CSV table of C-alpha atoms in Angstrom, one decimal:
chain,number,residue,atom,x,y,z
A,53,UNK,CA,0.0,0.0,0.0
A,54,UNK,CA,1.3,3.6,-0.9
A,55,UNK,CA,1.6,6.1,1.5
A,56,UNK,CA,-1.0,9.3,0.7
A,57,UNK,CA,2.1,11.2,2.0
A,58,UNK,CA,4.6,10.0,-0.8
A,59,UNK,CA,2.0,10.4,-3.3
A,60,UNK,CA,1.6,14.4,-2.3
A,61,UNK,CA,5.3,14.6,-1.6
A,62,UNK,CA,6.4,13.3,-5.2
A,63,UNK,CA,8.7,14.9,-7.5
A,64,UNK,CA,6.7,17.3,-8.4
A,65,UNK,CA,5.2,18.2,-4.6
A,66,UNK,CA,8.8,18.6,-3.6
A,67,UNK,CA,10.0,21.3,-7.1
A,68,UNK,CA,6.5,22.9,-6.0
A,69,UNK,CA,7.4,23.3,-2.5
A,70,UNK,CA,11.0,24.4,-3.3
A,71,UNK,CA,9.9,27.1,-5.3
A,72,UNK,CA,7.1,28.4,-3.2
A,73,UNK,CA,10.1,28.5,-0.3
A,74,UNK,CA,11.7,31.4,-2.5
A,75,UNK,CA,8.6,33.4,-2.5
A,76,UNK,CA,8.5,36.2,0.3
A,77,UNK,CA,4.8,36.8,-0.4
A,78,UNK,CA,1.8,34.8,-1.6
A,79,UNK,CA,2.3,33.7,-5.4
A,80,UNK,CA,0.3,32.3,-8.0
A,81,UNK,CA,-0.1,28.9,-9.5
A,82,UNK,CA,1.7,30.8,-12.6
A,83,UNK,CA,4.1,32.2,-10.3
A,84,UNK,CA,5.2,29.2,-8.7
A,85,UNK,CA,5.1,27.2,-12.5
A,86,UNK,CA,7.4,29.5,-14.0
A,87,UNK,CA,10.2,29.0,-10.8
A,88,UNK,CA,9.3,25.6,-10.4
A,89,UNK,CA,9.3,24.3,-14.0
A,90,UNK,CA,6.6,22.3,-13.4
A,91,UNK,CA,3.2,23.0,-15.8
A,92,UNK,CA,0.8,25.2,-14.8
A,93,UNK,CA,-1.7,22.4,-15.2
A,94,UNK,CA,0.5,20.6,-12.9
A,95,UNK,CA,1.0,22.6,-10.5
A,96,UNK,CA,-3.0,23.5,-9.9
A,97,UNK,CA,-3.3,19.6,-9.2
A,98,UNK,CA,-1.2,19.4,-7.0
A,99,UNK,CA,-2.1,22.1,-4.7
A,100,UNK,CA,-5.4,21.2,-3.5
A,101,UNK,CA,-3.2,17.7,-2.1
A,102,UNK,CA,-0.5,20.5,-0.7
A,103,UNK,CA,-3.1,22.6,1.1
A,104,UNK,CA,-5.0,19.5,2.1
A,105,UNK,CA,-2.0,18.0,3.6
A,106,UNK,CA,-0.9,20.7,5.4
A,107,UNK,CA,1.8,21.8,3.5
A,108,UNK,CA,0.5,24.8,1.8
A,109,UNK,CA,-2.1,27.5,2.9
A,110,UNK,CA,-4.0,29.7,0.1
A,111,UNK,CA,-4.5,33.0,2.3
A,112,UNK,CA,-6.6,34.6,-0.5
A,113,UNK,CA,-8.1,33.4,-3.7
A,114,UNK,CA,-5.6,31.9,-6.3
A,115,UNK,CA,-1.8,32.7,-4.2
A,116,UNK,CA,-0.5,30.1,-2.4
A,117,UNK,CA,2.3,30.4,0.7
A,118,UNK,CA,4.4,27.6,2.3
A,119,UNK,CA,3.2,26.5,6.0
A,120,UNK,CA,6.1,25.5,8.7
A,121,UNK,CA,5.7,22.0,7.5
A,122,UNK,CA,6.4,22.5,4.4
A,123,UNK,CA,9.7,24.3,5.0
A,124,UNK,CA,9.8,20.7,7.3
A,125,UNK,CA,9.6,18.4,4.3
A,126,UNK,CA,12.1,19.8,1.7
A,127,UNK,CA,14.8,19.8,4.6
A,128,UNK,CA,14.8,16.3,4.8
């Protein structure tokens, strides 16, 4: 059985995460695409999972900012 965690925190979780960590203020699915070099499509997937998870809150509509946990996760 696959852990949910692993599946959020795949390749892709991880670039998104990374790139959100650069952003000093709430970005955009767009935003975090162009940094990340993951699709925009791609990117608005995986961010329900993020938010969902924990690792990821969306303080207003469409912008997206790394929670402590998520700094937490791309340490390791």
């Amino acid at each position: 059985m696959v852990c949910a965690k692993s599946q959020v925190l795949d390749e892709k979780g991880i670039k998104i995460l990374k790139a959100l960590a650069e952003f000093t203020e709430p970005a955009t699915c767009k935003q975090i695409s162009e940094k990340s070099g993951v699709p925009v499509k791609s990117v608005i997937g995986k961010m329900r999972a993020l938010v969902r998870a924990g690792y990821v809150e969306r303080p207003e509509k469409g912008k997206y900012i790394i929670t402590d946990k998520g700094k937490e996760a791309i340490k390791k």
